[in-house]
Amino acid sequence: MTEYGRGQGSEPWHPEDPLYGDGGWEGQQPHVGHQPAYGGQQHHPQQPQHQQQHGQHQQHGQHPQQQGYGEWGPEQQSGYDQQQYQQHQDHQQHQAQQQYQHQQYYGEQQYPQDGGWDTTGTHGHVPYPPDPADPYAQQAATYGGEQPDFYQTEDAYPPPEPPARRRAEPEPRHETDWDPGPDQGEHAFFAGGDPDDDAEDDAEPRGRAARRGGKGGKGGKGGKKKSRNGIACLVVALVFGGGLAGVGYVGYTFYQNRFGSAPDYAGDGTGESVTVEIPKGAGGYDIGRRLKAAGVVKSVDAFVSAQQQNSKGNSIQAGAYILRKQMSAASAVEMMLDPKSQNNVMVTPGERNAHVYATIDQKLGLSTGTTKDTAQKQYKSLGLPSWANANSAIKDPLEGFLAPGTYPAAKGMKPETVLKAMVTQASEAYGRYDLQGKAQALGLKDPLQLVTVASLVQAEGKTHDDYRKMAEVVYNRLKPTNTETNQFLQFDSTFNYLKGESNIHIATREIYKNKDPYNTYTNKGLPPGPIGNPGDDAMKAALNPTHDGWIYFVATDGVSNTEFARTLAEFNKLRDKFNESSGN
């Protein structure tokens, strides 16, 4: 059956149609058999467009065809007069106009009284222009023209049912609404669906897919789906199994950290020795990491635990240690506490460089004099401050710059490496003080002279309380107003330095006979450079001396008891006391 201006068939009934869902066929068009008499007088407003089209067809000897009335040929019109024919045409156009007004988007259709569906295709077309809202654009171009039946093709939709047989169409589904699909809510991934199949299904209407038998009839898709179901299950099993393994590992690690013992070797280790360097300030975990990296202990936690269980474990000092590989943590702690395992060079406050060089040679397994020769040749590249070596008469450019401390010195190391570590630490220590400003405030030329005073204080002083008094003695004797010694220091330590000795009994004749710049009996003022490596106490004392007028001192017991005097008379009494104690 056709609609106004459409080919055979009809598009689906629109929900906004006033007749949608109506069980009968009641509208503005009367049923067949209830047509008004053609001779009746009915006045209906005519649209100009309809009149113009009607007139055009009359000029060509053609008669418009009306849907629901059958075809009107010349033979059928012969029984009516001209007036009846005109009334008949007016009535047809009026009904066509009323039906067109109710069909803004979709045309109304005629149905037989028995509710059947007319598919004969014998109805004519009303001369209306194409409807812009018509989605199918199936209006005929000419009167009586037949349009191709798209319902007869293979891909056609099924013909719509009459209103009495229709069911309400579902609300249009939004693209974000969840549709469980044919598998009752099962996700497409677990259903083994193919993304290509989904795309194909989206492109194909559901009704057409139902007629074709669904996905099962598409060339063996069912087997492929089962295979993908198996793959999906395998993936889920692997993910689930991996999760269990991860949880188990975390639980085991947590248990081991909380309750389990740390991994550890057994015994005193293998016969292979290894040197481990422990930096200054390293704690238990730092030491443990270095030992583990060297292959000495098996775990850091084992070493830390063993160190805490040993009453002397916290006394492990910085330096180099000769240990064995694969030792138990307890054995490693014991060996590090044994001085024999330490392969270090220890510089003590006031120690001269000559003794430090000899110790480095011994620790590194070098021939005697190797480190001293290296110091003389490479001192400029070892990190000395810019104000060092200001005097060309200095015997050793590194004297006073090998800071007291403990330094690793294991076999295989180079002497310049050990020396550079010492010089670097001394430069850092001196850098913490304003040596330049302090030197000028104390009447000295440069920071080097201040370090030299500190070395004298360290060499002559015996206790911490002596250092500040000894520093005042030095500054008082250097003053131009000194009439007691006339700016001569007269320190035995300077003479012992140039001699390389440590003798407290020096003959007066021998002292005054030697004119070396370091001899403070024969040369006024300070020696050219330091005579040893001062410690922090001596350095602080040189920066902050007493102001009690001390100018003389005597070690009355010859060892550790030093007494001070302000005048020459007091000094002579102290000297007699010293002679009595020494048996002279």
Coordinates of C-alpha atoms in Angstrom, one line a residue:
M1 CA 0.0 0.0 0.0
T2 CA 1.2 3.5 -0.7
E3 CA 1.0 6.8 1.0
Y4 CA 0.6 10.3 -0.3
G5 CA 3.6 10.9 -2.7
R6 CA 5.3 7.7 -1.5
G7 CA 6.1 4.4 -3.1
Q8 CA 4.9 1.0 -1.9
G9 CA 5.1 0.3 1.7
S10 CA 5.6 2.7 4.6
E11 CA 8.1 3.7 7.1
P12 CA 7.5 2.8 10.8
W13 CA 4.7 4.4 12.6
H14 CA 5.9 7.5 14.5
P15 CA 5.1 7.7 18.2
E16 CA 3.8 11.3 17.9
D17 CA 1.2 10.2 15.4
P18 CA -2.3 10.9 16.9
L19 CA -3.3 7.4 15.8
Y20 CA -0.3 5.6 17.4
G21 CA -1.4 2.7 19.5
D22 CA -5.1 3.2 18.5
G23 CA -6.8 -0.2 18.3
G24 CA -9.1 0.9 15.5
W25 CA -8.9 3.0 12.4
E26 CA -10.6 6.2 13.4
G27 CA -9.5 9.5 12.1
Q28 CA -10.3 12.1 9.7
Q29 CA -10.8 9.7 6.8
P30 CA -14.1 7.7 6.9
H31 CA -14.2 4.0 6.4
V32 CA -15.0 2.4 3.1
G33 CA -18.6 2.2 2.5
H34 CA -19.4 5.4 4.5
Q35 CA -18.4 7.9 1.8
P36 CA -20.6 11.0 1.5
A37 CA -22.7 11.3 -1.7
Y38 CA -20.9 12.9 -4.5
G39 CA -23.7 15.2 -5.1
G40 CA -23.5 16.6 -1.5
Q41 CA -22.6 20.2 -1.0
Q42 CA -19.4 20.4 1.0
H43 CA -17.3 23.5 1.2
H44 CA -13.6 23.0 2.1
P45 CA -10.8 25.5 1.8
Q46 CA -8.5 24.7 -1.0
Q47 CA -4.7 25.4 -0.9
P48 CA -3.5 27.2 -3.9
Q49 CA -0.8 24.6 -4.5
H50 CA -3.5 21.9 -4.8
Q51 CA -5.6 23.9 -7.1
Q52 CA -2.7 24.7 -9.4
Q53 CA -1.7 21.1 -9.6
H54 CA -5.3 20.1 -10.3
G55 CA -5.6 22.6 -13.0
Q56 CA -2.4 21.4 -14.6
H57 CA -3.6 17.9 -14.7
Q58 CA -6.9 18.8 -16.2
Q59 CA -5.1 20.6 -19.0
H60 CA -3.3 17.4 -19.8
G61 CA -6.4 15.3 -19.7
Q62 CA -5.2 13.5 -16.6
H63 CA -7.1 12.9 -13.3
P64 CA -5.4 12.7 -9.9
Q65 CA -5.6 9.4 -8.0
Q66 CA -6.5 9.4 -4.3
Q67 CA -5.3 6.8 -1.8
G68 CA -8.2 4.8 -0.5
Y69 CA -10.6 5.4 -3.4
G70 CA -9.2 3.3 -6.2
E71 CA -8.4 4.5 -9.7
W72 CA -10.7 6.7 -11.7
G73 CA -10.5 6.3 -15.4
P74 CA -12.5 8.0 -18.2
E75 CA -14.9 5.1 -18.4
Q76 CA -15.8 5.4 -14.8
Q77 CA -16.4 9.1 -15.0
S78 CA -18.8 8.9 -18.0
G79 CA -21.8 8.3 -15.7
Y80 CA -21.4 11.6 -13.9
D81 CA -22.1 15.0 -15.2
Q82 CA -19.7 17.8 -15.1
Q83 CA -21.0 19.2 -11.8
Q84 CA -20.8 15.9 -10.0
Y85 CA -17.3 15.3 -11.3
Q86 CA -16.2 18.7 -10.0
Q87 CA -17.7 18.0 -6.6
H88 CA -16.0 14.7 -6.5
Q89 CA -12.6 16.3 -7.3
D90 CA -13.1 19.0 -4.6
H91 CA -13.9 16.3 -2.0
Q92 CA -10.9 14.4 -2.9
Q93 CA -8.6 17.4 -2.6
H94 CA -10.1 18.4 0.8
Q95 CA -9.5 14.9 2.2
A96 CA -6.0 14.9 0.9
Q97 CA -5.3 18.3 2.5
Q98 CA -6.6 17.1 5.9
Q99 CA -4.5 14.0 5.9
Y100 CA -1.4 15.9 4.8
Q101 CA -1.8 18.3 7.8
H102 CA -1.7 15.3 10.2
Q103 CA 1.4 13.9 8.5
Q104 CA 4.1 16.4 9.1
Y105 CA 6.8 13.7 9.3
Y106 CA 5.1 10.5 8.4
G107 CA 2.1 9.9 6.1
E108 CA -1.1 8.1 7.2
Q109 CA -2.0 4.8 5.6
Q110 CA -5.2 3.3 4.5
Y111 CA -6.1 -0.1 5.8
P112 CA -9.0 -2.4 4.8
Q113 CA -11.8 -2.8 7.3
D114 CA -10.7 -6.3 8.1
G115 CA -7.3 -5.0 9.5
G116 CA -5.3 -6.6 6.6
W117 CA -2.3 -5.2 5.0
D118 CA -2.7 -4.0 1.4
T119 CA 0.4 -4.7 -0.6
T120 CA -1.1 -4.7 -4.1
G121 CA 0.5 -1.4 -5.0
T122 CA -2.6 -0.2 -7.0
H123 CA -3.1 3.1 -5.2
G124 CA -2.4 6.3 -6.8
H125 CA -0.3 9.2 -5.6
V126 CA -1.5 12.6 -4.6
P127 CA 0.3 15.5 -6.3
Y128 CA 2.2 16.9 -3.4
P129 CA 5.7 18.2 -3.5
P130 CA 8.5 16.2 -1.7
D131 CA 8.3 16.4 2.0
P132 CA 11.6 17.8 3.4
A133 CA 11.2 15.8 6.6
D134 CA 10.7 12.5 4.7
P135 CA 13.8 10.4 5.6
Y136 CA 13.2 8.0 2.7
A137 CA 12.6 10.6 0.0
Q138 CA 10.1 8.2 -1.7
Q139 CA 7.6 10.7 -3.1
A140 CA 6.7 10.1 -6.7
A141 CA 7.8 12.5 -9.3
T142 CA 4.7 12.2 -11.4
Y143 CA 1.1 11.3 -10.9
G144 CA 0.6 7.6 -11.0
G145 CA 4.4 6.9 -11.0
E146 CA 5.4 3.7 -9.3
Q147 CA 8.5 3.8 -7.0
P148 CA 10.7 0.7 -6.5
D149 CA 9.7 -1.5 -3.6
F150 CA 12.6 -1.4 -1.1
Y151 CA 10.9 -3.9 1.0
Q152 CA 11.5 -6.6 -1.5
T153 CA 15.3 -6.4 -1.3
E154 CA 17.3 -8.8 0.8
D155 CA 18.4 -6.2 3.3
A156 CA 15.0 -4.6 3.8
Y157 CA 13.3 -4.0 7.1
P158 CA 10.2 -6.1 7.7
P159 CA 7.0 -4.2 6.8
P160 CA 5.5 -2.3 9.7
E161 CA 2.4 -3.8 11.3
P162 CA -0.9 -1.9 11.4
P163 CA -1.6 0.2 14.4
A164 CA -3.9 -2.4 15.9
R165 CA -1.1 -5.0 16.0
R166 CA 1.8 -2.8 17.0
R167 CA 3.6 -2.7 20.3
A168 CA 5.1 0.4 21.7
E169 CA 8.7 1.0 20.6
P170 CA 11.3 1.0 23.3
E171 CA 12.8 4.3 24.3
P172 CA 16.0 5.2 22.4
R173 CA 19.0 3.9 24.3
H174 CA 21.7 6.5 25.1
E175 CA 25.2 5.6 24.0
T176 CA 26.4 5.7 27.7
D177 CA 23.6 3.3 28.9
W178 CA 24.8 -0.1 29.8
D179 CA 23.5 -2.9 27.7
P180 CA 24.2 -6.4 29.1
G181 CA 23.9 -7.9 25.6
P182 CA 22.8 -11.4 24.7
D183 CA 25.0 -13.0 27.4
Q184 CA 22.8 -11.8 30.3
G185 CA 25.3 -9.2 31.5
E186 CA 28.5 -11.0 30.8
H187 CA 31.2 -8.7 29.6
A188 CA 32.2 -9.0 26.0
F189 CA 35.8 -9.8 27.0
F190 CA 34.8 -12.8 29.0
A191 CA 32.3 -13.8 26.4
G192 CA 35.1 -14.1 23.9
G193 CA 33.6 -11.5 21.6
D194 CA 35.7 -10.1 18.8
P195 CA 35.9 -6.3 18.4
D196 CA 35.3 -6.8 14.7
D197 CA 32.1 -8.8 15.4
D198 CA 30.9 -6.0 17.7
A199 CA 31.5 -3.4 15.1
E200 CA 29.6 -5.6 12.5
D201 CA 26.7 -6.1 14.9
D202 CA 26.5 -2.4 15.6
A203 CA 26.3 -1.7 11.9
E204 CA 23.5 -4.4 11.4
P205 CA 20.0 -4.0 12.8
R206 CA 18.9 -6.5 15.4
G207 CA 15.9 -7.6 13.4
R208 CA 18.0 -8.4 10.4
A209 CA 20.6 -10.3 12.5
A210 CA 17.7 -12.3 14.0
R211 CA 16.5 -13.3 10.5
R212 CA 20.0 -14.4 9.6
G213 CA 20.3 -16.6 12.6
G214 CA 22.6 -14.5 14.9
K215 CA 26.3 -14.8 15.2
G216 CA 26.3 -18.5 15.3
G217 CA 25.7 -18.7 11.6
K218 CA 28.6 -16.5 10.6
G219 CA 31.1 -18.9 9.2
G220 CA 32.1 -20.8 12.3
K221 CA 32.2 -17.9 14.7
G222 CA 31.1 -20.2 17.5
G223 CA 34.4 -22.1 17.6
K224 CA 36.4 -18.9 17.6
K225 CA 34.3 -17.7 20.5
K226 CA 35.0 -20.8 22.5
S227 CA 38.7 -20.4 21.9
R228 CA 38.6 -16.8 23.1
N229 CA 36.6 -17.9 26.2
G230 CA 39.5 -20.2 27.0
I231 CA 42.1 -17.4 26.5
A232 CA 40.1 -15.0 28.7
C233 CA 40.0 -17.6 31.4
L234 CA 43.7 -18.3 31.1
V235 CA 44.4 -14.6 31.4
V236 CA 42.3 -14.3 34.5
A237 CA 44.0 -17.4 36.0
L238 CA 47.4 -15.9 35.3
V239 CA 46.5 -12.5 36.8
F240 CA 44.9 -14.2 39.8
G241 CA 47.9 -16.5 40.3
G242 CA 50.4 -13.6 39.9
G243 CA 48.4 -11.7 42.6
L244 CA 48.6 -14.6 45.0
A245 CA 52.3 -15.0 44.3
G246 CA 52.9 -11.3 45.0
V247 CA 50.9 -11.4 48.2
G248 CA 52.8 -14.5 49.3
Y249 CA 56.1 -12.8 48.6
V250 CA 55.2 -9.7 50.5
G251 CA 53.9 -11.8 53.4
Y252 CA 57.1 -13.8 53.5
T253 CA 59.2 -10.7 53.3
F254 CA 57.2 -9.1 56.1
Y255 CA 57.6 -12.2 58.3
Q256 CA 61.3 -12.4 57.6
N257 CA 61.8 -8.7 58.5
R258 CA 59.7 -9.0 61.7
F259 CA 60.4 -12.4 63.0
G260 CA 62.9 -14.2 60.8
S261 CA 66.7 -14.1 61.3
A262 CA 68.8 -12.2 58.8
P263 CA 70.8 -14.2 56.2
D264 CA 74.3 -14.8 57.5
Y265 CA 77.4 -16.8 56.7
A266 CA 78.9 -19.3 59.1
G267 CA 82.4 -19.5 60.4
D268 CA 85.5 -17.2 60.2
G269 CA 85.4 -16.8 56.4
T270 CA 87.5 -18.1 53.6
G271 CA 91.2 -17.7 53.1
E272 CA 90.7 -14.8 50.7
S273 CA 91.5 -11.4 52.2
V274 CA 89.9 -8.1 51.3
T275 CA 90.5 -4.6 52.4
V276 CA 87.4 -2.5 53.4
E277 CA 87.6 1.2 53.9
I278 CA 85.3 2.7 56.5
P279 CA 84.8 6.5 56.3
K280 CA 84.7 8.8 59.2
G281 CA 81.3 9.1 60.9
A282 CA 80.0 5.8 59.4
G283 CA 77.3 4.1 61.4
G284 CA 76.4 0.4 61.7
Y285 CA 74.2 0.3 58.5
D286 CA 76.9 2.2 56.5
I287 CA 79.6 -0.3 57.7
G288 CA 77.3 -3.2 57.0
R289 CA 76.6 -2.1 53.4
R290 CA 80.3 -1.7 52.7
L291 CA 81.1 -5.2 54.2
K292 CA 78.3 -6.8 52.2
A293 CA 79.5 -5.1 49.0
A294 CA 83.0 -6.4 49.6
G295 CA 81.6 -10.0 50.2
V296 CA 82.6 -10.1 53.9
V297 CA 79.0 -10.5 55.3
K298 CA 75.9 -11.9 53.7
S299 CA 73.5 -9.2 54.8
V300 CA 73.5 -5.7 56.4
D301 CA 70.9 -6.7 59.0
A302 CA 73.1 -9.6 60.2
F303 CA 76.1 -7.2 60.8
V304 CA 74.0 -4.6 62.6
S305 CA 72.5 -7.2 64.8
A306 CA 76.0 -8.7 65.7
Q307 CA 77.4 -5.2 66.3
Q308 CA 74.5 -4.4 68.7
Q309 CA 75.0 -7.7 70.6
N310 CA 78.7 -7.0 71.1
S311 CA 79.4 -4.7 74.0
K312 CA 82.3 -3.0 72.2
G313 CA 80.6 -3.0 68.8
N314 CA 80.1 0.8 68.8
S315 CA 83.8 1.5 69.2
I316 CA 84.6 0.5 65.6
Q317 CA 86.6 3.4 64.2
A318 CA 87.0 4.8 60.7
G319 CA 89.9 3.4 58.7
A320 CA 90.9 0.5 56.5
Y321 CA 90.4 -3.1 57.7
I322 CA 91.9 -6.3 56.4
L323 CA 89.1 -8.9 56.6
R324 CA 88.2 -12.2 55.1
K325 CA 85.3 -13.0 52.6
Q326 CA 82.2 -14.8 53.7
M327 CA 82.6 -14.3 57.4
S328 CA 79.8 -14.6 59.9
A329 CA 78.6 -11.2 61.1
A330 CA 79.8 -11.9 64.7
S331 CA 83.3 -12.8 63.4
A332 CA 83.5 -9.7 61.3
V333 CA 82.7 -7.5 64.3
E334 CA 85.4 -9.2 66.4
M335 CA 88.0 -8.9 63.7
M336 CA 87.3 -5.2 63.2
L337 CA 87.8 -4.6 66.9
D338 CA 91.2 -6.3 66.8
P339 CA 94.0 -3.6 66.0
K340 CA 95.8 -6.2 64.0
S341 CA 93.1 -6.1 61.3
Q342 CA 93.3 -2.4 60.9
N343 CA 95.3 -1.2 58.0
N344 CA 95.4 2.5 58.7
V345 CA 97.7 5.4 59.2
M346 CA 96.9 7.3 62.4
V347 CA 98.3 10.9 62.7
T348 CA 98.5 12.0 66.3
P349 CA 98.4 15.7 67.3
G350 CA 102.0 17.2 67.2
E351 CA 103.4 14.3 65.1
R352 CA 106.0 15.3 62.6
N353 CA 105.6 14.5 58.9
A354 CA 108.8 12.4 58.8
H355 CA 107.1 9.8 61.1
V356 CA 103.9 9.9 59.1
Y357 CA 105.8 9.2 55.8
A358 CA 107.5 6.2 57.3
T359 CA 104.2 4.7 58.5
I360 CA 102.6 5.1 55.1
D361 CA 105.5 3.3 53.5
Q362 CA 105.1 0.5 55.9
K363 CA 101.3 0.2 55.4
L364 CA 101.5 0.3 51.7
G365 CA 104.4 -2.0 51.5
L366 CA 106.7 0.6 49.8
S367 CA 110.4 1.1 50.1
T368 CA 111.6 3.6 52.8
G369 CA 111.5 7.2 51.6
T370 CA 108.9 6.7 48.8
T371 CA 106.1 8.7 50.4
K372 CA 108.6 11.5 51.5
D373 CA 109.8 11.8 47.9
T374 CA 106.2 11.9 46.6
A375 CA 105.4 14.7 49.1
Q376 CA 108.4 16.8 47.9
K377 CA 107.5 16.4 44.2
Q378 CA 103.6 16.5 44.3
Y379 CA 102.8 18.8 47.2
K380 CA 101.3 21.5 44.9
S381 CA 98.7 19.1 43.6
L382 CA 97.5 17.8 47.0
G383 CA 95.2 20.6 47.9
L384 CA 97.2 23.0 50.1
P385 CA 95.7 26.4 50.9
S386 CA 96.9 29.3 48.9
W387 CA 98.6 30.9 51.9
A388 CA 100.8 27.8 52.6
N389 CA 104.5 27.7 51.9
A390 CA 104.9 31.5 52.2
N391 CA 108.5 31.1 53.3
S392 CA 111.1 29.7 51.0
A393 CA 113.1 28.4 54.0
I394 CA 110.5 25.8 54.8
K395 CA 111.9 22.3 55.1
D396 CA 108.8 20.4 54.4
P397 CA 105.9 22.1 52.5
L398 CA 103.4 19.6 54.0
E399 CA 104.5 20.1 57.6
G400 CA 101.5 21.3 59.6
F401 CA 99.0 20.1 56.9
L402 CA 98.7 16.4 57.7
A403 CA 95.7 16.7 59.9
P404 CA 95.5 14.4 62.9
G405 CA 93.2 11.5 62.4
T406 CA 92.9 7.9 61.0
Y407 CA 93.3 7.3 57.3
P408 CA 93.0 4.1 55.2
A409 CA 96.3 2.9 53.9
A410 CA 95.9 -0.6 52.4
K411 CA 98.2 -2.3 49.9
G412 CA 97.5 -1.3 46.4
M413 CA 96.8 2.3 47.3
K414 CA 99.1 5.1 46.1
P415 CA 100.9 7.3 48.7
E416 CA 99.6 10.5 47.1
T417 CA 96.1 9.2 47.7
V418 CA 96.7 8.9 51.4
L419 CA 98.5 12.3 51.6
K420 CA 95.8 14.1 49.7
A421 CA 93.2 12.8 52.2
M422 CA 95.2 14.2 55.1
V423 CA 95.8 17.6 53.4
T424 CA 92.2 17.9 52.5
Q425 CA 91.1 17.3 56.1
A426 CA 93.6 19.9 57.4
S427 CA 92.4 22.5 54.9
E428 CA 88.8 22.0 55.9
A429 CA 89.8 22.3 59.6
Y430 CA 91.7 25.5 59.1
G431 CA 88.9 26.9 56.9
R432 CA 86.5 26.8 59.8
Y433 CA 88.5 29.7 61.4
D434 CA 89.2 33.2 60.3
L435 CA 92.9 32.7 60.3
Q436 CA 93.7 35.8 58.2
G437 CA 91.8 38.2 60.6
K438 CA 93.1 36.4 63.7
A439 CA 96.7 36.6 62.5
Q440 CA 96.5 40.4 62.1
A441 CA 94.8 40.8 65.4
L442 CA 97.6 38.9 67.1
G443 CA 100.4 40.7 65.4
L444 CA 101.3 38.0 62.9
K445 CA 102.0 38.3 59.2
D446 CA 99.8 35.6 57.8
P447 CA 97.8 32.4 58.6
L448 CA 100.9 30.3 58.1
Q449 CA 102.5 32.0 61.2
L450 CA 99.4 31.3 63.2
V451 CA 99.6 27.5 62.3
T452 CA 103.3 27.7 63.3
V453 CA 102.4 29.1 66.7
A454 CA 99.9 26.3 67.2
S455 CA 102.6 23.7 66.3
L456 CA 104.9 25.2 69.0
V457 CA 102.1 25.2 71.5
Q458 CA 101.4 21.5 70.7
A459 CA 105.1 20.6 71.0
E460 CA 105.9 22.4 74.2
G461 CA 102.5 22.0 76.1
K462 CA 101.8 18.9 78.1
T463 CA 98.1 19.3 79.0
H464 CA 95.1 21.0 77.8
D465 CA 95.4 23.6 80.5
D466 CA 99.0 24.4 79.4
Y467 CA 98.1 25.3 75.8
R468 CA 96.6 28.8 76.4
K469 CA 99.5 29.7 78.8
M470 CA 102.0 28.4 76.3
A471 CA 100.4 30.5 73.5
E472 CA 100.7 33.6 75.7
V473 CA 104.4 32.9 76.2
V474 CA 105.0 32.8 72.5
Y475 CA 103.2 36.1 71.8
N476 CA 104.9 37.9 74.7
R477 CA 108.3 36.8 73.6
L478 CA 107.6 38.0 70.0
K479 CA 106.7 41.5 71.2
P480 CA 109.3 44.2 70.4
T481 CA 109.0 45.4 74.0
N482 CA 110.4 42.1 75.2
T483 CA 113.5 42.8 77.2
E484 CA 113.7 39.5 79.0
T485 CA 114.6 37.4 75.9
N486 CA 114.8 40.1 73.3
Q487 CA 112.3 38.4 70.9
F488 CA 114.2 35.1 71.0
L489 CA 111.8 32.2 71.6
Q490 CA 114.5 29.8 72.8
F491 CA 112.4 26.7 72.4
D492 CA 114.2 23.3 72.5
S493 CA 111.4 21.8 70.2
T494 CA 112.5 23.9 67.2
F495 CA 116.1 22.7 67.6
N496 CA 115.0 19.1 68.0
Y497 CA 112.9 19.5 64.8
L498 CA 115.8 20.6 62.6
K499 CA 117.9 17.8 64.1
G500 CA 115.1 15.2 63.7
E501 CA 115.3 14.3 67.3
S502 CA 113.4 14.6 70.6
N503 CA 116.0 15.3 73.2
I504 CA 115.4 17.4 76.2
H505 CA 119.0 17.5 77.3
I506 CA 120.8 19.7 74.7
A507 CA 124.2 21.1 75.4
T508 CA 124.2 24.9 75.4
R509 CA 127.4 25.1 73.3
E510 CA 125.8 22.9 70.6
I511 CA 122.6 25.0 70.5
Y512 CA 124.4 28.4 70.0
K513 CA 126.7 27.0 67.5
N514 CA 123.9 26.0 65.1
K515 CA 122.6 28.8 62.9
D516 CA 119.8 27.0 61.1
P517 CA 116.7 29.1 60.6
Y518 CA 114.6 26.7 62.7
N519 CA 117.0 27.3 65.7
T520 CA 115.1 29.8 67.8
Y521 CA 118.1 30.2 70.1
T522 CA 120.1 31.8 67.4
N523 CA 117.3 33.4 65.3
K524 CA 114.7 35.8 66.5
G525 CA 111.0 35.3 65.9
L526 CA 109.2 32.3 64.6
P527 CA 110.7 29.5 62.6
P528 CA 110.0 29.5 58.8
G529 CA 107.1 27.0 59.2
P530 CA 105.3 24.6 61.5
I531 CA 107.3 22.0 63.3
G532 CA 104.5 19.5 63.5
N533 CA 100.8 18.9 62.9
P534 CA 98.8 20.7 65.6
G535 CA 95.5 19.4 66.9
D536 CA 92.3 21.3 67.5
D537 CA 93.1 22.1 71.2
A538 CA 96.4 23.7 70.3
M539 CA 94.9 25.6 67.4
K540 CA 92.1 27.0 69.6
A541 CA 94.7 28.0 72.2
A542 CA 96.8 29.8 69.6
L543 CA 93.7 31.7 68.6
N544 CA 92.7 32.5 72.2
P545 CA 95.7 32.8 74.5
T546 CA 95.7 33.9 78.2
H547 CA 96.6 37.4 79.3
D548 CA 98.3 36.7 82.6
G549 CA 101.9 38.0 81.7
W550 CA 103.5 34.6 81.3
I551 CA 106.9 34.7 79.6
Y552 CA 108.8 31.7 81.1
F553 CA 108.0 28.0 81.5
V554 CA 109.9 25.0 82.8
A555 CA 109.0 21.2 82.8
T556 CA 110.0 20.8 86.3
D557 CA 109.6 17.0 86.3
G558 CA 111.0 16.7 82.8
V559 CA 107.8 14.9 81.6
S560 CA 104.4 16.3 82.1
N561 CA 104.4 19.0 84.8
T562 CA 105.0 22.4 83.2
E563 CA 105.2 25.5 85.4
F564 CA 105.1 29.2 84.3
A565 CA 106.8 32.4 85.5
R566 CA 106.6 36.1 84.7
T567 CA 110.1 37.2 85.7
L568 CA 113.6 36.0 85.3
A569 CA 113.9 35.4 89.1
E570 CA 110.9 33.1 89.1
F571 CA 112.3 31.3 86.1
N572 CA 115.6 30.6 87.9
K573 CA 113.8 29.0 90.8
L574 CA 111.9 26.7 88.4
R575 CA 115.1 25.8 86.7
D576 CA 116.7 24.8 90.0
K577 CA 113.7 22.6 90.7
F578 CA 114.1 20.9 87.4
N579 CA 117.8 20.2 88.0
E580 CA 117.0 18.7 91.4
S581 CA 114.4 16.3 89.9
S582 CA 116.7 15.2 87.1
G583 CA 119.7 14.7 89.3
N584 CA 121.9 17.4 87.8

